[in-house]
XYZ file of C-alpha atoms in Angstrom:
121
model
C 11.463 -12.092 -0.836
C 10.859 -8.999 -2.690
C 10.379 -8.242 -6.425
C 9.849 -5.260 -7.914
C 7.822 -4.024 -11.413
C 6.760 -1.061 -12.797
C 10.147 0.979 -14.330
C 10.098 1.855 -17.643
C 10.537 5.231 -19.830
C 9.123 8.526 -19.027
C 9.161 12.031 -20.273
C 10.169 14.723 -17.709
C 7.318 15.773 -16.047
C 5.532 12.495 -16.042
C 4.466 9.978 -13.627
C 4.891 6.277 -12.857
C 4.389 3.969 -9.630
C 6.395 1.209 -8.781
C 5.244 -1.723 -7.042
C 7.087 -4.356 -4.689
C 5.651 -7.531 -3.762
C 7.125 -8.620 -0.398
C 7.154 -11.997 1.673
C 4.173 -12.655 4.215
C 7.214 -12.793 6.985
C 8.635 -9.364 5.623
C 5.882 -7.362 4.720
C 4.558 -8.134 8.593
C 7.965 -7.425 9.892
C 9.795 -4.890 9.033
C 9.915 -1.428 7.169
C 9.889 -1.276 3.335
C 11.189 1.557 1.384
C 12.735 2.565 -2.031
C 16.538 3.517 -2.695
C 18.191 3.658 -5.846
C 21.236 3.842 -7.708
C 22.821 5.638 -11.053
C 25.607 3.674 -12.068
C 29.406 5.077 -10.987
C 27.370 6.715 -8.024
C 26.560 5.296 -4.509
C 23.153 3.912 -3.575
C 20.401 6.653 -2.180
C 17.426 6.315 -0.350
C 14.139 7.604 -1.548
C 11.544 6.682 0.628
C 10.248 4.592 3.496
C 7.283 3.402 5.304
C 6.935 2.210 9.153
C 5.532 -1.171 9.736
C 2.361 -0.121 10.521
C 2.216 2.507 7.621
C 1.578 5.255 10.021
C 5.039 7.054 9.089
C 6.598 8.071 5.920
C 9.979 9.916 4.812
C 11.524 10.687 2.156
C 14.612 11.989 0.931
C 14.626 16.027 0.232
C 15.342 15.531 -3.573
C 11.612 13.948 -3.748
C 9.678 15.442 -1.289
C 6.336 16.922 -2.848
C 6.735 14.746 -5.556
C 6.947 11.519 -4.294
C 4.425 9.518 -2.298
C 5.042 5.857 -0.105
C 2.906 3.427 0.450
C 2.036 0.424 1.519
C -0.884 -2.725 1.383
C -0.046 -4.851 4.425
C -3.075 -7.312 3.329
C -1.765 -7.725 -0.486
C 2.395 -7.519 1.268
C 3.316 -4.935 -1.175
C 4.847 -1.207 -0.615
C 4.116 1.135 -4.013
C 6.416 4.270 -4.467
C 4.274 6.893 -6.737
C 6.324 9.173 -8.558
C 5.364 12.662 -10.200
C 7.061 15.792 -12.043
C 9.571 13.462 -12.614
C 12.802 14.845 -13.532
C 15.682 13.577 -15.895
C 17.770 12.906 -12.469
C 15.806 11.044 -11.287
C 16.603 8.194 -13.479
C 18.124 5.604 -11.671
C 17.720 1.254 -10.610
C 15.004 1.820 -8.247
C 15.204 -0.803 -5.365
C 12.449 -2.246 -3.243
C 14.276 -2.730 0.239
C 13.325 -4.135 3.986
C 14.682 -2.719 7.265
C 14.337 -2.930 10.549
C 14.611 0.857 11.269
C 12.023 2.766 9.455
C 14.551 5.641 8.583
C 18.219 6.127 9.189
C 21.861 4.993 8.552
C 20.847 1.313 8.452
C 19.428 2.085 4.923
C 22.546 2.382 3.339
C 22.695 -1.560 3.574
C 19.335 -2.759 4.440
C 18.478 -5.837 5.709
C 16.463 -7.013 2.788
C 17.512 -5.813 -1.026
C 15.501 -6.638 -3.358
C 16.320 -6.695 -7.704
C 16.049 -3.152 -9.104
C 13.567 -1.893 -12.087
C 15.372 0.879 -13.768
C 13.066 3.807 -14.133
C 14.363 6.097 -17.117
C 12.894 10.126 -17.500
C 13.704 11.637 -21.127
C 13.939 15.346 -21.339
């Protein structure tokens, strides 16, 4: 119901754009967002956008570098990642939740498969 794509290998300072296709039901009902996880570490919140798209939320570690957006006609959510750092290396997951932000995003209602982002130094 959530299909992420766009991961890859990029040098530090570079950019990547992740995309996620959501089913129509999820796209029209939930806030959409991105989580990431490094093996052996906890999954962490990256960014989310409200159902209408009028509000966005970011982890402090990505503010000013990442931009989340959604297209409710195409049922897509995007994560534009600029000025990438090696510490951004992780498996990135697309997610959906009734809440636009907050503790529920640690275990979101829907979680897609991950797409791997690797940033080399």
